[in-house]
Short mmCIF file of C-alpha atoms and ligand atoms in Angstrom, two decimals:
data_model
loop_
_atom_site.label_atom_id
_atom_site.label_comp_id
_atom_site.label_asym_id
_atom_site.label_seq_id
_atom_site.Cartn_x
_atom_site.Cartn_y
_atom_site.Cartn_z
CA MET A 1 2.56 -5.87 21.97
CA SER A 2 2.84 -2.90 19.90
CA TYR A 3 0.74 -1.49 16.96
CA ILE A 4 2.78 1.28 14.89
CA CYS A 5 0.91 4.51 14.41
CA PRO A 6 -0.58 4.62 10.83
CA ILE A 7 0.01 8.34 10.42
CA CYS A 8 3.54 8.93 11.99
CA LYS A 9 4.49 4.87 11.99
CA ASN A 10 5.80 5.87 15.66
CA THR A 11 5.15 3.31 17.77
CA LEU A 12 1.56 3.25 19.82
CA ALA A 13 1.19 2.22 23.47
CA LEU A 14 -1.95 1.70 25.58
CA ASN A 15 -2.86 4.36 27.86
CA ALA A 16 -3.32 4.08 31.79
CA TRP A 17 -6.91 3.79 31.59
CA GLY A 18 -6.06 0.63 29.02
CA ASN A 19 -9.17 2.54 26.80
CA ALA A 20 -7.20 4.04 23.42
CA TYR A 21 -3.73 3.93 22.05
CA ARG A 22 -1.52 6.84 21.53
CA CYS A 23 1.78 7.75 20.25
CA GLU A 24 4.43 9.64 20.55
CA ASN A 25 2.36 12.92 18.43
CA ASN A 26 -0.70 12.29 19.90
CA HIS A 27 -2.27 10.33 17.47
CA SER A 28 -4.84 8.38 20.01
CA PHE A 29 -7.30 5.36 18.47
CA ASP A 30 -10.14 4.27 20.75
CA LEU A 31 -9.98 0.31 21.91
CA ALA A 32 -13.13 -0.60 21.84
CA LYS A 33 -15.01 -2.24 24.09
CA ASP A 34 -15.63 -5.64 22.27
CA GLY A 35 -11.21 -5.11 22.36
CA TYR A 36 -10.66 -4.34 18.33
CA VAL A 37 -8.86 -1.04 17.58
CA ASN A 38 -9.97 0.99 14.70
CA LEU A 39 -6.22 2.23 13.42
CA LEU A 40 -7.98 3.20 9.04
CA PRO A 41 -7.61 6.86 9.70
CA VAL A 42 -10.72 8.35 7.87
CA GLN A 43 -7.74 10.67 5.53
CA LYS A 44 -7.10 6.85 4.25
CA LYS A 45 -10.62 5.50 3.60
CA HIS A 46 -11.40 5.03 -0.04
CA SER A 47 -14.96 4.67 0.77
CA LYS A 48 -17.35 5.28 3.72
CA ASP A 49 -17.40 1.55 4.63
CA PRO A 50 -14.43 -0.06 3.13
CA GLY A 51 -14.34 -3.81 2.23
CA ASP A 52 -17.41 -6.55 2.47
CA THR A 53 -20.84 -5.51 2.79
CA LYS A 54 -22.64 -6.08 6.07
CA GLU A 55 -24.60 -8.24 3.64
CA MET A 56 -21.57 -10.34 2.56
CA ILE A 57 -20.21 -10.32 5.95
CA GLY A 58 -23.39 -11.66 7.68
CA ALA A 59 -23.96 -14.23 4.63
CA ARG A 60 -20.03 -15.70 4.87
CA HIS A 61 -20.99 -15.78 8.69
CA GLU A 62 -23.80 -17.86 8.02
CA PHE A 63 -22.22 -20.13 5.47
CA LEU A 64 -19.30 -20.84 7.41
CA ALA A 65 -21.10 -21.82 10.94
CA SER A 66 -23.17 -24.46 8.51
CA GLY A 67 -20.19 -26.56 9.32
CA PHE A 68 -18.93 -26.76 4.88
CA TYR A 69 -15.88 -25.43 5.22
CA ASP A 70 -14.92 -26.89 8.21
CA GLN A 71 -12.86 -29.33 6.83
CA MET A 72 -10.64 -27.32 4.31
CA ALA A 73 -10.60 -25.05 8.15
CA GLU A 74 -8.81 -28.32 9.73
CA ASN A 75 -6.57 -28.60 6.87
CA LEU A 76 -5.55 -24.76 6.94
CA VAL A 77 -5.14 -25.67 10.97
CA GLU A 78 -2.81 -29.03 10.40
CA THR A 79 -0.36 -26.84 7.76
CA ILE A 80 -0.13 -24.47 10.40
CA GLN A 81 0.58 -26.51 12.72
CA SER A 82 2.87 -28.39 10.98
CA THR A 83 4.92 -25.14 9.79
CA ILE A 84 5.01 -23.74 13.02
CA LEU A 85 6.48 -26.94 14.86
CA ASP A 86 7.31 -25.17 18.14
CA SER A 87 4.32 -23.07 19.26
CA GLN A 88 6.83 -21.23 21.88
CA GLY A 89 5.02 -17.99 21.43
CA LYS A 90 4.31 -17.97 18.26
CA ARG A 91 2.89 -14.23 16.67
CA ILE A 92 -0.14 -15.69 13.92
CA LEU A 93 -1.60 -12.82 11.48
CA ASP A 94 -4.68 -13.69 10.08
CA LEU A 95 -5.14 -11.33 7.16
CA GLY A 96 -8.47 -9.77 5.25
CA CYS A 97 -9.68 -12.61 7.93
CA GLY A 98 -13.50 -10.97 7.57
CA GLU A 99 -16.23 -12.29 10.62
CA GLY A 100 -12.91 -14.42 11.78
CA PHE A 101 -14.19 -17.80 11.01
CA TYR A 102 -10.69 -19.31 10.54
CA SER A 103 -9.07 -17.03 13.08
CA ARG A 104 -11.29 -19.48 15.81
CA GLN A 105 -10.61 -22.58 14.22
CA LEU A 106 -7.29 -21.47 14.68
CA LYS A 107 -7.47 -21.21 18.17
CA VAL A 108 -10.05 -24.48 19.39
CA GLY A 109 -7.75 -26.71 16.93
CA ILE A 110 -3.94 -25.87 17.20
CA SER A 111 -1.86 -27.16 20.15
CA ASP A 112 -0.33 -25.06 22.88
CA SER A 113 -3.23 -22.45 21.44
CA GLU A 114 -2.31 -20.22 24.41
CA GLN A 115 1.14 -19.69 23.43
CA ILE A 116 -0.16 -18.13 20.08
CA GLU A 117 -0.86 -14.68 19.64
CA LEU A 118 -3.09 -14.41 16.99
CA HIS A 119 -4.36 -10.84 15.47
CA GLY A 120 -6.99 -10.84 13.29
CA LEU A 121 -7.15 -7.92 10.41
CA ASP A 122 -9.67 -6.21 7.83
CA ILE A 123 -10.79 -3.54 6.51
CA ALA A 124 -14.32 -3.52 7.02
CA LYS A 125 -15.27 -2.73 10.65
CA ASP A 126 -18.85 -4.50 10.70
CA ALA A 127 -16.14 -8.05 10.35
CA ILE A 128 -13.73 -6.74 13.23
CA ILE A 129 -16.71 -6.04 15.09
CA LEU A 130 -17.64 -9.63 14.89
CA ALA A 131 -14.70 -11.13 14.96
CA SER A 132 -13.69 -9.43 18.21
CA LYS A 133 -16.97 -9.86 20.12
CA LYS A 134 -16.95 -13.83 19.38
CA GLN A 135 -13.26 -13.99 20.42
CA LYS A 136 -11.67 -12.33 23.13
CA ASP A 137 -8.12 -14.20 23.31
CA SER A 138 -6.77 -12.79 20.03
CA LYS A 139 -6.66 -9.20 19.00
CA PHE A 140 -8.31 -7.68 16.41
CA VAL A 141 -7.58 -4.57 13.74
CA VAL A 142 -9.45 -2.47 11.78
CA ALA A 143 -6.86 -1.82 8.89
CA SER A 144 -6.22 -2.43 5.23
CA SER A 145 -3.81 -4.65 4.00
CA ASN A 146 -1.42 -1.82 2.42
CA ASP A 147 -0.35 -0.12 5.07
CA LEU A 148 -0.11 -2.88 7.97
CA PRO A 149 -0.04 -1.24 11.95
CA PHE A 150 2.54 -3.74 13.35
CA PRO A 151 6.83 -3.54 13.11
CA ASP A 152 8.85 -4.94 11.45
CA HIS A 153 9.36 -8.78 11.12
CA TYR A 154 7.06 -8.97 14.28
CA PHE A 155 5.10 -12.08 12.73
CA ASP A 156 6.21 -15.62 12.83
CA LEU A 157 3.51 -16.74 10.29
CA VAL A 158 0.93 -14.80 8.33
CA TYR A 159 -2.22 -16.11 5.82
CA ARG A 160 -4.63 -15.31 4.31
CA VAL A 161 -7.76 -16.65 3.11
CA TYR A 162 -9.40 -15.11 -0.29
CA ALA A 163 -8.32 -11.88 1.38
CA PRO A 164 -5.84 -9.43 -0.49
CA SER A 165 -2.71 -8.63 -0.03
CA ASN A 166 0.37 -6.23 -0.27
CA ASP A 167 4.10 -7.88 -1.01
CA SER A 168 6.25 -5.14 0.13
CA GLU A 169 3.89 -4.63 3.51
CA LEU A 170 3.92 -8.46 4.03
CA PHE A 171 7.58 -8.96 3.25
CA ARG A 172 8.07 -5.93 6.38
CA VAL A 173 6.09 -7.37 9.05
CA ILE A 174 7.10 -10.92 8.61
CA LYS A 175 10.28 -13.00 10.43
CA PRO A 176 13.42 -13.64 8.39
CA SER A 177 12.74 -17.54 7.60
CA GLY A 178 9.19 -17.05 8.54
CA HIS A 179 6.10 -18.41 6.68
CA LEU A 180 2.98 -17.22 4.11
CA LEU A 181 0.28 -19.83 3.64
CA ILE A 182 -1.94 -18.35 0.92
CA VAL A 183 -5.20 -19.97 0.04
CA THR A 184 -7.02 -19.58 -3.69
CA PRO A 185 -9.29 -20.88 -5.09
CA GLY A 186 -8.65 -24.53 -6.94
CA PRO A 187 -10.11 -24.99 -10.97
CA ARG A 188 -13.14 -26.51 -9.86
CA HIS A 189 -13.96 -24.16 -6.76
CA LEU A 190 -18.10 -23.64 -7.09
CA TRP A 191 -18.16 -25.22 -10.50
CA GLN A 192 -21.89 -26.09 -10.20
CA LEU A 193 -22.79 -22.87 -9.78
CA LYS A 194 -20.42 -21.14 -11.94
CA GLU A 195 -22.00 -23.23 -15.11
CA MET A 196 -25.41 -22.22 -13.89
CA ILE A 197 -24.48 -18.03 -12.97
CA TYR A 198 -22.34 -17.61 -16.63
CA GLU A 199 -22.55 -18.79 -20.70
CA GLU A 200 -19.31 -20.40 -20.47
CA ALA A 201 -17.67 -21.31 -17.10
CA ARG A 202 -13.98 -20.82 -16.80
CA GLU A 203 -11.93 -22.89 -14.63
CA HIS A 204 -9.73 -20.70 -11.90
CA ASN A 205 -6.72 -19.75 -12.81
CA SER A 206 -4.85 -21.87 -10.01
CA GLU A 207 -1.26 -20.81 -10.70
CA GLY A 208 0.19 -19.09 -7.43
CA ILE A 209 2.56 -16.16 -8.08
CA GLU A 210 5.41 -16.43 -5.27
CA PRO A 211 5.57 -13.55 -3.43
CA THR A 212 8.50 -11.10 -3.60
CA GLY A 213 11.23 -11.63 -1.26
CA PHE A 214 9.83 -15.22 -0.79
CA LYS A 215 10.11 -19.08 -2.11
CA GLN A 216 7.50 -21.71 -2.50
CA VAL A 217 7.95 -24.61 0.07
CA LYS A 218 4.38 -26.03 -0.41
CA SER A 219 2.13 -26.50 -2.02
CA LEU A 220 -1.48 -28.64 -1.48
CA GLN A 221 -5.10 -29.03 -2.90
CA LYS A 222 -8.34 -29.96 -1.74
CA SER A 223 -11.47 -30.69 -3.41
CA TYR A 224 -14.60 -32.23 -2.37
CA THR A 225 -18.45 -31.41 -2.69
CA ILE A 226 -20.97 -30.22 -0.46
CA LYS A 227 -24.76 -29.92 -0.91
CA PRO A 228 -26.25 -26.54 0.79
CA ASP A 229 -29.86 -26.24 1.79
CA GLN A 230 -31.73 -23.94 -0.57
CA GLU A 231 -30.90 -20.64 2.29
CA LEU A 232 -27.25 -21.77 2.48
CA ARG A 233 -27.43 -21.90 -1.20
CA MET A 234 -28.56 -18.11 -1.32
CA SER A 235 -26.02 -17.45 1.50
CA LEU A 236 -22.59 -18.47 -0.49
CA LEU A 237 -23.89 -16.64 -3.63
CA GLN A 238 -24.05 -13.47 -1.28
CA MET A 239 -20.61 -13.97 0.13
CA THR A 240 -19.03 -14.11 -3.02
CA PRO A 241 -18.02 -12.10 -5.83
CA PHE A 242 -20.94 -13.96 -7.45
CA ALA A 243 -24.07 -12.25 -6.25
CA TRP A 244 -24.04 -9.49 -8.77
CA GLN A 245 -23.51 -11.43 -11.44
CA THR A 246 -26.50 -13.76 -10.79
CA THR A 247 -29.38 -12.82 -12.44
CA GLU A 248 -33.07 -12.76 -10.00
CA LYS A 249 -34.11 -16.13 -13.43
CA VAL A 250 -30.72 -18.12 -12.29
CA LYS A 251 -30.47 -16.82 -8.48
CA LYS A 252 -34.05 -19.01 -8.40
CA GLU A 253 -33.03 -21.43 -10.32
CA ILE A 254 -29.54 -22.44 -7.89
CA TYR A 255 -32.67 -21.81 -4.69
CA ASP A 256 -35.00 -24.65 -6.68
CA LYS A 257 -32.35 -26.84 -8.06
CA ASP A 258 -32.65 -30.25 -6.02
CA ASN A 259 -30.37 -32.45 -4.24
CA PHE A 260 -27.45 -29.70 -5.67
CA GLU A 261 -24.24 -30.59 -5.66
CA ILE A 262 -21.58 -28.52 -5.16
CA GLU A 263 -17.26 -28.68 -6.06
CA VAL A 264 -14.96 -26.88 -3.49
CA ASP A 265 -11.81 -26.39 -4.48
CA PHE A 266 -9.55 -24.90 -2.16
CA ILE A 267 -5.51 -24.52 -3.30
CA PHE A 268 -3.02 -24.20 -0.27
CA SER A 269 0.82 -22.45 -1.21
CA LEU A 270 2.82 -22.18 1.22
CA TYR A 271 5.94 -19.62 1.01
CA GLN A 272 9.16 -19.06 3.42
CA LYS A 273 10.42 -15.59 3.70
CA LEU A 274 14.26 -15.50 2.01
CA SER A 275 16.49 -14.25 5.09
C1 SAM B 1 -13.66 -13.19 0.61
S1 SAM B 1 -13.99 -12.03 1.74
C2 SAM B 1 -12.52 -13.57 2.95
C3 SAM B 1 -12.89 -13.51 4.44
C4 SAM B 1 -12.07 -14.08 5.26
N1 SAM B 1 -10.53 -14.67 5.18
C5 SAM B 1 -12.56 -15.51 5.36
O1 SAM B 1 -12.33 -16.55 4.48
O2 SAM B 1 -13.98 -16.02 5.88
C6 SAM B 1 -11.97 -11.09 1.44
C7 SAM B 1 -11.90 -9.67 3.16
O3 SAM B 1 -10.75 -9.00 2.74
C8 SAM B 1 -11.19 -8.25 3.22
N2 SAM B 1 -10.48 -6.77 2.52
C9 SAM B 1 -10.72 -6.61 1.08
N3 SAM B 1 -9.76 -4.99 1.11
C10 SAM B 1 -9.03 -5.41 2.27
C11 SAM B 1 -7.75 -4.39 2.44
N4 SAM B 1 -7.06 -4.33 1.66
N5 SAM B 1 -7.16 -4.53 3.33
C12 SAM B 1 -7.56 -5.84 4.16
N6 SAM B 1 -8.85 -6.70 4.01
C13 SAM B 1 -9.19 -6.45 3.26
C14 SAM B 1 -12.85 -7.84 2.97
O4 SAM B 1 -13.25 -6.93 3.72
C15 SAM B 1 -12.92 -9.55 3.42
O5 SAM B 1 -13.51 -9.37 4.61
ZN1 ZN B 2 1.08 9.10 15.14
#
């Protein structure tokens, strides 16, 4: 596998000691003990710790480990499995992978998983540290979705779950006829939380915009209800942008509510690159 240098775009090669990637211009990036590489140079960072905060990453980790999104992860794995029917030597990227929940689910759930070269990328270093610690059979990199450190036409499939992307970078790194799977919130996602937080809750606009250079080949919606306990409701709040919009009073109401059932609603949009 080869990364490309985020500074000069030449190929990066692992050195003889296997502890750093270097390009022919001597730009060098250490391979951390946990197996991830940080390809986000300081000069390309817009803040000290870009991406999700440690608190959000911890909350998401705790919430996802509770199993409430397992059903959605199964739908994700099934969709990927049916898209890459022959899984011989396929390359997949989890874009904005966070703490790696869906990468782990994919490796466990997909058949012939040893044939899959799976990469996870996120701009938040703390998320990548956690993901790489938990999944040694995949490759994790700190980088921005606006500047992907991969060669042209590298991936058979890129997926992103609630994470940002850049159309021209997606077009560049996906093979001709390769696939892009985008998971976004459906109209009723976390509706009961929204009703408590906002004076006038609005449904998510779930209309997918076709990324330039791709055509939509499938769209499906999966909805169900969850009943997280009081602590997990707080984690759910903390891992979403609701965290900043919820007053202490409403947080307490959410915490105290009996038998609180919350709708989750996911839209899976599958696109194929036009070749
Ligand atoms: C809502 S979280 C979703 C994480 C993961 N996909 C999941 O569903 O568990 C969005 C993720 O996108 C990452 N992110 C934000 N901006 C990014 C960028 N420009 N490039 C790469 N990742 C980014 C955040 O750090 C965060 O981990
Ligand atoms: Zn370089």
